[in-house]
Short mmCIF file of C-alpha atoms and ligand atoms in Angstrom, two decimals:
data_model
loop_
_atom_site.label_atom_id
_atom_site.label_comp_id
_atom_site.label_asym_id
_atom_site.label_seq_id
_atom_site.Cartn_x
_atom_site.Cartn_y
_atom_site.Cartn_z
CA MET Q 1 73.81 107.10 88.27
CA ALA Q 2 70.99 108.18 86.03
CA ASP Q 3 69.68 104.70 87.05
CA SER Q 4 66.14 104.51 86.01
CA VAL Q 5 66.18 100.73 84.76
CA LYS Q 6 62.78 99.17 85.52
CA ILE Q 7 61.92 95.55 86.07
CA ASP Q 8 58.47 94.05 86.43
CA PHE Q 9 57.33 90.50 86.85
CA GLN Q 10 54.26 89.22 85.41
CA ALA Q 11 52.74 85.65 84.52
CA HIS Q 12 53.63 84.04 81.29
CA GLY Q 13 51.50 84.88 78.33
CA ALA Q 14 52.01 89.01 78.67
CA VAL Q 15 53.96 90.82 75.90
CA GLU Q 16 54.20 94.51 76.01
CA GLY Q 17 55.57 95.06 72.55
CA GLY Q 18 59.20 96.38 72.03
CA ASP Q 19 61.84 93.34 72.23
CA LEU Q 20 60.43 89.95 72.92
CA ILE Q 21 63.31 87.65 74.39
CA VAL Q 22 63.40 83.83 74.48
CA PHE Q 23 65.97 81.35 75.18
CA VAL Q 24 67.08 78.10 73.09
CA ASP Q 25 69.41 75.29 73.73
CA GLU Q 26 72.07 74.10 71.53
CA ASN Q 27 69.66 72.30 69.26
CA LEU Q 28 67.84 75.75 68.87
CA LYS Q 29 64.90 74.02 70.92
CA LEU Q 30 62.71 76.48 72.91
CA ALA Q 31 60.98 75.53 76.05
CA PRO Q 32 57.71 73.46 74.88
CA ALA Q 33 55.25 76.37 76.32
CA VAL Q 34 57.44 79.13 74.69
CA ALA Q 35 56.98 77.38 71.44
CA LYS Q 36 53.49 77.04 71.89
CA GLN Q 37 53.14 80.90 72.66
CA LEU Q 38 55.09 82.10 69.64
CA GLY Q 39 53.34 79.67 67.27
CA PRO Q 40 54.90 77.27 64.40
CA LYS Q 41 55.55 80.22 62.25
CA ALA Q 42 57.81 81.98 64.53
CA VAL Q 43 59.76 78.73 65.57
CA ASP Q 44 60.25 78.31 62.01
CA LEU Q 45 61.50 81.93 61.60
CA ILE Q 46 63.91 81.25 64.39
CA ALA Q 47 65.47 77.85 62.67
CA LYS Q 48 65.96 79.88 59.31
CA ALA Q 49 67.41 82.76 60.91
CA ALA Q 50 69.82 80.85 63.03
CA GLU Q 51 71.11 79.14 59.52
CA VAL Q 52 71.48 82.32 57.85
CA GLU Q 53 73.41 83.94 60.91
CA SER Q 54 75.19 80.37 61.85
CA PHE Q 55 73.61 80.95 65.29
CA LYS Q 56 73.97 77.59 67.31
CA GLY Q 57 72.33 78.40 70.76
CA LYS Q 58 75.51 78.37 72.42
CA VAL Q 59 75.81 79.73 75.93
CA LYS Q 60 76.47 83.47 76.08
CA SER Q 61 75.40 83.81 71.98
CA ALA Q 62 72.53 85.74 70.99
CA MET Q 63 70.77 86.85 67.79
CA THR Q 64 68.18 89.43 66.92
CA ILE Q 65 65.66 89.24 64.05
CA ALA Q 66 62.51 91.14 63.02
CA ALA Q 67 59.61 89.82 64.89
CA PRO Q 68 56.60 88.25 62.62
CA SER Q 69 53.69 90.39 62.85
CA ALA Q 70 51.66 87.85 64.61
CA LEU Q 71 53.54 88.64 67.72
CA SER Q 72 52.73 91.62 69.51
CA ALA Q 73 56.51 92.74 69.28
CA ASP Q 74 59.16 94.63 67.09
CA ARG Q 75 62.12 92.43 67.37
CA LEU Q 76 62.70 88.79 68.48
CA ILE Q 77 65.95 88.27 70.60
CA VAL Q 78 66.99 84.82 70.87
CA ILE Q 79 69.46 83.91 73.59
CA GLY Q 80 71.51 80.56 73.71
CA VAL Q 81 71.76 78.69 76.76
CA GLY Q 82 73.87 76.01 75.47
CA GLY Q 83 74.42 72.44 75.93
CA GLU Q 84 73.64 70.07 79.12
CA LYS Q 85 76.75 70.95 81.09
CA ASP Q 86 76.02 74.82 80.59
CA ARG Q 87 72.47 74.27 81.54
CA GLN Q 88 73.41 72.52 84.62
CA ASN Q 89 74.81 75.73 86.35
CA PRO Q 90 73.70 78.60 84.63
CA ASP Q 91 75.24 81.94 85.47
CA TRP Q 92 72.19 83.95 85.97
CA VAL Q 93 73.57 87.14 86.42
CA GLN Q 94 75.91 87.01 83.23
CA LEU Q 95 72.52 85.96 81.58
CA GLY Q 96 70.87 89.08 82.72
CA GLY Q 97 73.84 91.11 81.63
CA LEU Q 98 73.27 89.56 78.08
CA VAL Q 99 69.61 90.28 77.90
CA ALA Q 100 70.17 93.71 79.06
CA GLY Q 101 72.93 94.16 76.22
CA ARG Q 102 70.90 93.06 73.42
CA ALA Q 103 67.67 94.80 74.33
CA SER Q 104 66.86 98.02 73.15
CA ALA Q 105 66.16 101.15 75.59
CA LYS Q 106 62.54 100.78 75.25
CA ILE Q 107 60.59 97.99 76.74
CA ALA Q 108 61.48 94.45 76.37
CA THR Q 109 59.78 91.27 77.59
CA ALA Q 110 61.84 88.24 78.91
CA VAL Q 111 60.22 84.81 78.74
CA LEU Q 112 61.97 83.28 81.62
CA ASP Q 113 60.80 79.65 80.53
CA LEU Q 114 64.21 78.15 79.74
CA PRO Q 115 64.90 74.85 77.83
CA GLY Q 116 66.28 72.26 80.19
CA ILE Q 117 66.62 74.66 83.00
CA GLU Q 118 64.79 75.16 86.32
CA VAL Q 119 63.93 78.80 86.56
CA THR Q 120 63.71 79.50 90.38
CA PRO Q 121 62.93 83.06 92.13
CA ASP Q 122 66.55 83.04 92.99
CA GLY Q 123 67.76 82.80 89.40
CA ILE Q 124 65.15 85.55 88.32
CA ALA Q 125 66.42 87.79 90.90
CA ASP Q 126 70.07 87.36 89.84
CA MET Q 127 68.96 87.90 86.03
CA ALA Q 128 67.43 91.04 87.12
CA LEU Q 129 70.52 92.26 89.27
CA GLY Q 130 72.67 91.45 86.10
CA VAL Q 131 70.05 93.53 83.88
CA ARG Q 132 70.77 96.65 86.36
CA LEU Q 133 74.58 95.94 86.41
CA ARG Q 134 74.92 95.93 82.58
CA ARG Q 135 72.79 99.15 82.24
CA TYR Q 136 74.97 101.06 84.41
CA SER Q 137 77.26 103.83 83.19
CA PHE Q 138 78.90 107.06 84.85
CA ASP Q 139 77.84 110.07 82.91
CA ARG Q 140 77.61 112.52 85.72
CA TYR Q 141 80.05 115.04 83.99
CA LYS Q 142 79.13 114.30 80.43
CA THR Q 143 77.28 117.69 79.48
CA LYS Q 144 76.01 116.31 76.20
CA LYS Q 145 73.95 113.27 76.44
CA ASP Q 146 73.91 110.43 73.55
CA GLU Q 147 69.90 110.07 73.25
CA ASN Q 148 70.15 106.55 71.64
CA LYS Q 149 72.19 105.27 74.61
CA THR Q 150 70.59 102.29 76.50
CA ASP Q 151 72.80 102.97 79.53
CA GLY Q 152 70.93 103.89 82.66
CA THR Q 153 67.44 103.38 81.28
CA GLY Q 154 65.15 100.60 80.01
CA SER Q 155 62.15 98.85 80.94
CA PHE Q 156 61.99 95.14 81.34
CA VAL Q 157 59.05 92.68 82.01
CA PHE Q 158 60.14 89.31 83.14
CA THR Q 159 57.44 86.57 82.49
CA VAL Q 160 57.83 83.97 85.21
CA PRO Q 161 56.00 81.13 86.79
CA ASP Q 162 55.19 82.70 89.84
CA PRO Q 163 55.47 86.66 89.77
CA ALA Q 164 54.81 87.06 93.79
CA ALA Q 165 57.73 84.70 94.47
CA ALA Q 166 60.19 86.41 92.05
CA LYS Q 167 59.15 89.90 93.28
CA LYS Q 168 59.94 88.95 97.12
CA VAL Q 169 63.62 87.69 96.12
CA HIS Q 170 63.97 90.49 93.63
CA LYS Q 171 63.28 93.03 96.48
CA ALA Q 172 66.20 91.72 98.67
CA ARG Q 173 68.47 91.13 95.57
CA ASP Q 174 67.79 94.74 94.19
CA GLY Q 175 69.34 96.19 97.24
CA VAL Q 176 72.75 94.30 96.19
CA ALA Q 177 72.58 95.87 92.72
CA THR Q 178 71.92 99.24 94.32
CA GLY Q 179 75.32 98.70 96.68
CA VAL Q 180 77.49 97.53 93.55
CA ILE Q 181 76.17 100.57 91.86
CA MET Q 182 76.95 102.69 94.89
CA ALA Q 183 80.44 101.24 95.00
CA ARG Q 184 80.93 102.10 91.48
CA ASP Q 185 79.82 105.49 91.54
CA LEU Q 186 82.24 106.13 94.43
CA VAL Q 187 85.42 104.89 92.67
CA ASN Q 188 84.33 106.83 89.66
CA GLU Q 189 83.99 110.00 91.20
CA PRO Q 190 86.70 112.38 90.53
CA PRO Q 191 89.14 112.93 93.66
CA ASN Q 192 88.48 116.94 93.49
CA VAL Q 193 84.59 116.07 94.44
CA LEU Q 194 85.29 113.18 96.73
CA GLY Q 195 87.57 113.88 99.46
CA PRO Q 196 87.78 112.40 102.77
CA GLN Q 197 84.90 114.43 104.19
CA GLU Q 198 82.67 114.06 101.36
CA PHE Q 199 83.35 110.29 101.30
CA ALA Q 200 82.41 110.28 104.91
CA ALA Q 201 79.26 112.17 104.11
CA ARG Q 202 78.32 109.44 101.77
CA ALA Q 203 78.70 106.93 104.48
CA GLU Q 204 76.77 108.71 106.83
CA ALA Q 205 73.75 108.59 104.39
CA LEU Q 206 73.36 105.01 105.10
CA SER Q 207 71.72 106.01 108.23
CA LYS Q 208 68.60 106.38 106.31
CA LEU Q 209 68.41 102.61 106.11
CA GLY Q 210 69.14 102.10 109.82
CA VAL Q 211 72.74 101.90 109.64
CA GLU Q 212 74.28 103.61 112.78
CA VAL Q 213 77.18 105.78 111.49
CA GLU Q 214 79.87 107.48 113.55
CA ILE Q 215 82.68 109.58 111.81
CA PHE Q 216 85.93 110.44 113.56
CA ASP Q 217 87.55 113.80 112.44
CA GLU Q 218 91.30 114.35 112.80
CA LYS Q 219 90.80 115.43 116.66
CA ALA Q 220 89.13 112.54 117.34
CA MET Q 221 91.66 110.34 115.73
CA GLN Q 222 94.45 112.08 117.28
CA LYS Q 223 92.99 111.32 120.86
CA LEU Q 224 92.62 107.68 120.10
CA GLY Q 225 96.26 107.58 118.83
CA MET Q 226 95.72 106.52 114.95
CA ARG Q 227 99.10 108.12 114.17
CA ALA Q 228 99.86 105.46 111.14
CA LEU Q 229 96.78 106.67 109.38
CA LEU Q 230 97.31 110.41 110.43
CA GLY Q 231 100.81 110.41 109.04
CA VAL Q 232 99.41 109.54 105.51
CA GLY Q 233 97.00 112.22 105.46
CA GLN Q 234 99.41 115.17 106.85
CA GLY Q 235 100.49 116.26 103.35
CA SER Q 236 96.81 116.82 102.47
CA THR Q 237 95.08 120.07 102.91
CA ARG Q 238 92.06 117.95 103.36
CA GLY Q 239 91.40 116.32 106.74
CA SER Q 240 91.35 112.75 107.28
CA ARG Q 241 88.39 110.65 108.47
CA VAL Q 242 87.37 107.34 109.76
CA ALA Q 243 83.79 106.11 109.42
CA ILE Q 244 82.26 103.38 111.55
CA MET Q 245 78.98 101.99 110.22
CA ARG Q 246 76.88 99.43 112.11
CA TRP Q 247 73.97 97.23 110.83
CA ASN Q 248 72.41 95.39 113.82
CA GLY Q 249 70.10 92.78 112.22
CA GLY Q 250 71.16 89.99 114.19
CA LYS Q 251 70.66 88.87 117.65
CA ALA Q 252 71.08 91.73 120.36
CA GLY Q 253 74.43 91.63 121.66
CA ALA Q 254 75.61 88.75 119.29
CA GLN Q 255 79.20 89.13 118.20
CA PRO Q 256 79.38 91.02 114.67
CA ILE Q 257 81.30 90.35 111.74
CA ALA Q 258 83.61 93.12 110.41
CA PHE Q 259 84.53 94.70 106.99
CA ILE Q 260 87.32 97.23 106.67
CA GLY Q 261 88.28 99.14 103.62
CA LYS Q 262 91.39 101.36 102.28
CA GLY Q 263 89.92 104.75 101.50
CA VAL Q 264 92.95 106.62 99.85
CA VAL Q 265 90.79 108.99 98.05
CA PHE Q 266 93.75 110.03 95.89
CA ASP Q 267 97.31 108.38 96.08
CA SER Q 268 100.18 110.60 94.47
CA GLY Q 269 102.72 108.53 96.35
CA GLY Q 270 103.36 111.47 98.55
CA ILE Q 271 107.03 112.37 98.70
CA SER Q 272 107.86 109.14 97.17
CA ILE Q 273 105.72 110.48 94.15
CA LYS Q 274 104.38 108.24 91.39
CA PRO Q 275 105.22 108.55 87.90
CA GLY Q 276 102.80 110.76 85.82
CA GLY Q 277 101.41 108.26 83.71
CA GLY Q 278 98.11 106.70 84.69
CA MET Q 279 98.31 108.53 87.93
CA GLU Q 280 94.48 109.77 87.22
CA ASP Q 281 93.57 106.08 88.13
CA MET Q 282 94.88 106.57 91.54
CA LYS Q 283 91.36 108.35 92.10
CA GLY Q 284 90.21 104.72 92.58
CA ASP Q 285 92.42 103.71 95.55
CA MET Q 286 89.33 104.01 97.89
CA ALA Q 287 87.76 101.12 95.98
CA GLY Q 288 88.07 98.99 99.30
CA ALA Q 289 86.31 101.63 101.19
CA ALA Q 290 83.69 101.95 98.39
CA CYS Q 291 82.91 98.26 98.60
CA VAL Q 292 82.43 98.36 102.47
CA VAL Q 293 79.90 101.05 102.05
CA GLY Q 294 78.05 99.37 99.09
CA LEU Q 295 78.12 96.01 101.02
CA MET Q 296 76.46 97.75 104.29
CA HIS Q 297 74.11 99.21 101.82
CA ALA Q 298 73.14 96.00 100.33
CA LEU Q 299 72.99 94.24 103.97
CA ALA Q 300 70.86 96.93 105.58
CA SER Q 301 68.43 97.06 102.46
CA ARG Q 302 67.63 93.68 102.74
CA LYS Q 303 67.50 93.70 106.31
CA ALA Q 304 70.21 90.79 106.61
CA LYS Q 305 70.10 89.10 109.97
CA ALA Q 306 73.44 89.78 111.11
CA ASN Q 307 75.35 92.22 113.34
CA VAL Q 308 77.93 93.85 110.73
CA VAL Q 309 80.44 96.56 111.25
CA GLY Q 310 81.72 98.36 108.46
CA ALA Q 311 84.95 100.70 109.25
CA ILE Q 312 86.88 102.73 106.50
CA GLY Q 313 89.89 104.73 106.64
CA LEU Q 314 89.78 108.08 104.55
CA VAL Q 315 92.91 109.93 103.70
CA GLU Q 316 94.65 111.51 100.62
CA ASN Q 317 98.25 110.80 100.11
CA MET Q 318 99.98 114.12 99.01
CA PRO Q 319 103.56 115.43 98.84
CA ASP Q 320 103.76 118.91 100.66
CA GLY Q 321 105.68 120.83 103.12
CA ASN Q 322 104.14 118.91 105.79
CA ALA Q 323 103.96 115.36 104.10
CA GLN Q 324 105.45 112.25 105.80
CA ARG Q 325 109.01 111.58 104.87
CA PRO Q 326 110.90 108.49 104.27
CA GLY Q 327 113.00 107.84 107.27
CA ASP Q 328 110.19 108.84 109.43
CA ILE Q 329 108.85 106.49 112.10
CA VAL Q 330 105.09 106.49 113.23
CA THR Q 331 103.69 104.88 116.23
CA THR Q 332 100.46 102.90 115.44
CA LEU Q 333 97.37 102.92 117.64
CA SER Q 334 98.48 99.27 118.72
CA GLY Q 335 101.70 100.90 120.25
CA GLN Q 336 103.87 99.05 117.45
CA THR Q 337 106.38 101.50 115.55
CA ILE Q 338 106.59 101.68 111.82
CA GLU Q 339 109.62 103.00 109.80
CA ILE Q 340 108.50 104.95 106.78
CA ILE Q 341 110.65 103.57 103.89
CA ASN Q 342 108.40 104.64 100.97
CA THR Q 343 105.61 106.84 101.35
CA ASP Q 344 103.77 105.18 98.62
CA ALA Q 345 103.23 102.22 100.80
CA GLU Q 346 100.43 104.17 102.63
CA GLY Q 347 97.46 101.78 102.45
CA ARG Q 348 98.94 99.27 104.75
CA LEU Q 349 99.49 102.41 107.08
CA VAL Q 350 95.97 103.43 107.18
CA LEU Q 351 94.64 99.72 107.65
CA ALA Q 352 97.09 99.10 110.60
CA ASP Q 353 95.14 101.64 112.67
CA VAL Q 354 91.66 100.94 111.54
CA LEU Q 355 92.08 97.00 111.73
CA TRP Q 356 93.65 97.42 115.44
CA TYR Q 357 90.61 99.56 116.27
CA VAL Q 358 87.67 97.31 115.11
CA GLN Q 359 89.43 94.23 116.66
CA ASP Q 360 89.83 95.93 119.97
CA ARG Q 361 86.60 97.82 120.32
CA PHE Q 362 83.95 95.21 118.45
CA LYS Q 363 85.59 91.75 119.19
CA PRO Q 364 84.23 90.80 115.82
CA LYS Q 365 83.73 86.83 114.86
CA PHE Q 366 86.11 87.63 111.68
CA MET Q 367 87.63 90.83 110.03
CA ILE Q 368 87.77 90.95 106.34
CA ASP Q 369 89.73 93.90 104.69
CA LEU Q 370 89.61 95.15 101.21
CA ALA Q 371 92.37 97.22 99.67
CA THR Q 372 93.87 98.12 96.20
CA LEU Q 373 96.97 97.66 98.14
CA THR Q 374 99.72 96.54 95.68
CA GLY Q 375 100.71 96.67 92.08
CA ALA Q 376 102.47 93.16 92.64
CA ILE Q 377 99.03 91.76 92.86
CA LEU Q 378 98.47 92.52 89.27
CA VAL Q 379 101.68 90.92 88.36
CA ALA Q 380 100.81 87.66 90.24
CA LEU Q 381 96.95 87.50 89.31
CA ALA Q 382 96.63 89.85 86.29
CA GLN Q 383 93.15 91.33 86.89
CA GLU Q 384 91.25 88.12 86.79
CA TYR Q 385 91.61 87.14 90.65
CA ALA Q 386 91.90 89.13 93.83
CA GLY Q 387 94.70 88.24 95.94
CA LEU Q 388 93.30 86.38 99.26
CA PHE Q 389 95.47 86.28 102.51
CA ALA Q 390 94.25 84.82 105.56
CA ASN Q 391 94.85 83.47 108.85
CA ASN Q 392 92.16 80.88 108.95
CA ASP Q 393 91.39 78.03 106.60
CA GLU Q 394 87.75 78.02 107.06
CA LEU Q 395 87.14 81.70 106.59
CA ALA Q 396 89.37 81.44 103.44
CA GLN Q 397 87.50 78.53 102.07
CA ARG Q 398 84.33 80.38 102.54
CA ILE Q 399 85.34 83.28 100.85
CA THR Q 400 86.70 81.31 97.81
CA ALA Q 401 83.33 79.44 97.46
CA ALA Q 402 81.57 82.74 97.67
CA GLY Q 403 83.90 84.10 94.91
CA GLN Q 404 83.30 80.94 92.64
CA ALA Q 405 79.35 81.41 93.18
CA THR Q 406 79.39 85.07 92.31
CA GLY Q 407 82.29 85.06 89.68
CA GLU Q 408 84.17 87.73 91.62
CA ARG Q 409 87.05 84.94 92.20
CA VAL Q 410 90.00 84.92 94.74
CA TRP Q 411 93.21 83.15 94.63
CA ARG Q 412 94.91 82.60 97.88
CA MET Q 413 98.45 83.69 98.47
CA PRO Q 414 100.82 83.16 101.04
CA LEU Q 415 101.59 84.66 104.50
CA GLY Q 416 104.29 83.28 106.84
CA PRO Q 417 107.64 84.07 108.83
CA GLU Q 418 109.71 84.64 105.61
CA PHE Q 419 107.70 87.57 104.69
CA ASP Q 420 107.67 88.82 108.21
CA LYS Q 421 111.36 88.78 108.29
CA MET Q 422 111.39 90.82 105.24
CA ILE Q 423 109.90 93.66 106.74
CA GLU Q 424 112.25 93.90 109.66
CA SER Q 425 113.41 97.22 110.31
CA LYS Q 426 116.84 98.62 111.60
CA PHE Q 427 115.29 101.17 113.75
CA ALA Q 428 111.62 100.44 114.37
CA ASP Q 429 109.34 97.20 114.99
CA MET Q 430 108.83 97.02 111.17
CA LYS Q 431 109.13 98.87 108.03
CA ASN Q 432 106.32 99.69 105.48
CA SER Q 433 108.22 98.60 102.37
CA ALA Q 434 110.52 95.81 101.41
CA GLY Q 435 111.17 96.22 97.94
CA ARG Q 436 109.49 94.68 94.66
CA HIS Q 437 109.76 90.72 95.64
CA GLY Q 438 106.76 89.12 97.08
CA GLY Q 439 105.22 92.71 97.24
CA SER Q 440 101.85 91.75 98.18
CA SER Q 441 102.81 89.37 100.78
CA THR Q 442 105.18 91.64 102.40
CA ALA Q 443 102.17 94.25 102.63
CA ALA Q 444 99.86 91.48 103.98
CA ALA Q 445 102.40 90.28 106.60
CA LEU Q 446 102.41 93.98 107.77
CA LEU Q 447 98.50 94.08 108.27
CA GLN Q 448 98.76 90.65 109.90
CA LYS Q 449 100.82 92.57 112.60
CA PHE Q 450 97.75 94.28 113.66
CA VAL Q 451 95.64 91.36 113.85
CA ASN Q 452 95.47 88.94 117.00
CA ASP Q 453 93.82 85.72 117.27
CA VAL Q 454 90.66 86.89 115.30
CA PRO Q 455 90.05 85.20 112.03
CA TRP Q 456 91.09 87.69 109.40
CA ALA Q 457 91.34 87.87 105.83
CA HIS Q 458 92.73 90.51 103.36
CA LEU Q 459 91.61 91.11 99.92
CA ASP Q 460 94.05 92.88 97.70
CA ILE Q 461 91.80 94.22 94.90
CA ALA Q 462 94.42 96.62 93.12
CA GLY Q 463 93.53 94.35 89.89
CA THR Q 464 90.00 93.71 90.11
CA ALA Q 465 88.19 96.76 91.17
CA MET Q 466 88.95 98.96 88.25
CA GLY Q 467 90.24 98.88 84.77
CA SER Q 468 89.46 94.96 84.90
CA PRO Q 469 88.33 92.91 82.06
CA GLN Q 470 84.83 93.72 80.65
CA THR Q 471 82.06 91.28 81.22
CA GLU Q 472 78.34 91.18 80.35
CA VAL Q 473 77.58 92.86 83.70
CA ASN Q 474 80.70 95.24 83.83
CA LYS Q 475 81.23 97.69 80.88
CA GLY Q 476 82.75 100.64 82.87
CA TRP Q 477 85.91 101.40 84.79
CA SER Q 478 85.13 100.62 88.33
CA SER Q 479 83.59 97.16 88.78
CA GLY Q 480 82.24 97.54 92.35
CA TRP Q 481 84.14 94.37 93.14
CA GLY Q 482 83.47 92.61 96.20
CA VAL Q 483 79.88 93.66 97.10
CA ARG Q 484 78.47 90.64 95.66
CA LEU Q 485 81.06 88.31 96.87
CA LEU Q 486 80.73 89.53 100.56
CA ASP Q 487 76.82 89.83 100.47
CA ARG Q 488 77.14 86.14 99.37
CA LEU Q 489 79.42 85.10 102.14
CA VAL Q 490 76.99 86.58 104.77
CA ARG Q 491 74.19 85.12 103.10
CA ASP Q 492 75.48 81.71 103.04
CA HIS Q 493 76.99 81.58 106.45
CA TYR Q 494 76.41 84.19 108.95
CA GLU Q 495 72.80 85.04 108.98
CA SER Q 496 70.90 83.17 111.93
N1 BES J 501 97.65 102.39 95.74
C1 BES J 501 98.83 101.45 95.50
C2 BES J 501 98.67 100.18 94.71
C3 BES J 501 98.00 100.12 93.33
C4 BES J 501 98.60 99.88 92.22
C5 BES J 501 96.58 100.23 93.28
C6 BES J 501 97.89 99.88 90.78
C7 BES J 501 95.84 100.01 91.96
C8 BES J 501 96.74 99.88 90.82
C9 BES J 501 99.76 101.46 96.40
O1 BES J 501 99.57 102.45 97.64
C10 BES J 501 101.14 101.52 96.23
O2 BES J 501 101.44 102.51 95.85
N2 BES J 501 101.90 100.40 96.41
C11 BES J 501 103.19 100.24 96.00
C12 BES J 501 103.89 99.65 97.09
C13 BES J 501 105.50 99.86 97.02
C14 BES J 501 105.77 101.16 97.29
C15 BES J 501 105.80 98.98 97.94
C16 BES J 501 103.23 99.43 94.91
O3 BES J 501 102.77 98.36 94.69
O4 BES J 501 103.95 99.92 93.90
MN1 MN J 502 100.59 103.98 97.32
ZN1 ZN J 503 97.50 103.34 97.56
#
């Protein structure tokens, strides 16, 4: 949205006016070359201002002072990088967010020579990513713009040891930032604007990057036999869609990896209608699908050396004379039957058919699905972790590690025969709801019935995708959760 944040890389020494940003450790020490660049007067000024403001150079802290006239800058922004332990493993993305949060809307120069920290092209690119995520805002529907807002704008110069190397890594990483922003935009869009068809069109736009996109309409899905998915959408006047996206950046014919997303463009609950309070948040019930689209954008724009399938099920869950009822039994694409107990447990019905389809057609190396699947995951993990369910320890461990690396953290939750038993139905092969206890695990247990022996992981992102705690790089409602995590997973393990 209105995203015109500019980031340039130059050799150390250049200052373009505006804000000058420098970094100090917990002893208020600048990197030696920066101290030299600023001169003793400015170094002295920093020490004095720090005393007045009791600024201690702690990690994630900052102070702003008027720049001395000798510097060609208006304001001097001093950012703390903390003690030795903080400096061993700097969080570059959050640091970028802090820089963008402190700098003004005009031009800012950040001197990326940090005391006691090795500044790598990778770290620099992550900082730039943090800058863009921090400056994101969704204001498409505000007719009055705030002129003083820094959101969506800003011009940054990073002075770095090797501008060419930084530019190269940044170019790839910038596609990840755009992918996160795309996912955020999709989740923020109101549900009258973004129906299944409109969402599918956004997926189709990825073809500009060389992604092959197929869209199934209801007729195509009927022919295939995706009756569980179609049942969810049958109360809506807007037709359901499935979008299949393929990025073939790996070896020709090599087994792909697959990402599947829940795309309920609005979840009223259907006949088992939800209470009115907060129902507007259910426009975000397509965050899993939004993440898959954002991820495909990220991978394609950086020309990832992997074959990747993205598949999303797009439906609207509405009450209507033609809507699905509690008591209905649907036959899924797999042939297994599901008794509908609660029409509000719809996400698993959508995913059941898409998981089966992807597994059957693409024979992937692994499948990872993302879904705002259960309120119960918020009860278990608040909005700090996404729930991770997996039938494969290696895949679970790799996702967990990528979560640690990106700050999009996951916590493993149980699957098992106890939960399979809880979804046994009197009339069909299984039922779609088993009540409150273990609600996230019984939902995952249903999904597992549509996965054969392929390594599979399910991420329940109902807590993390929207309304989650604010960070230096997430100041809005939708977080774009998962794009950075999964891009990192692919980068670390699945590129030849
Ligand atoms: N989309 C909701 C889950 C959800 C809740 C997402 C809160 C984001 C925030 C899902 O379709 C749902 O309604 N789940 C029910 C399942 C129940 C009926 C078995 C739930 O969690 O209450
Ligand atoms: Mn629901
Ligand atoms: Zn839902």
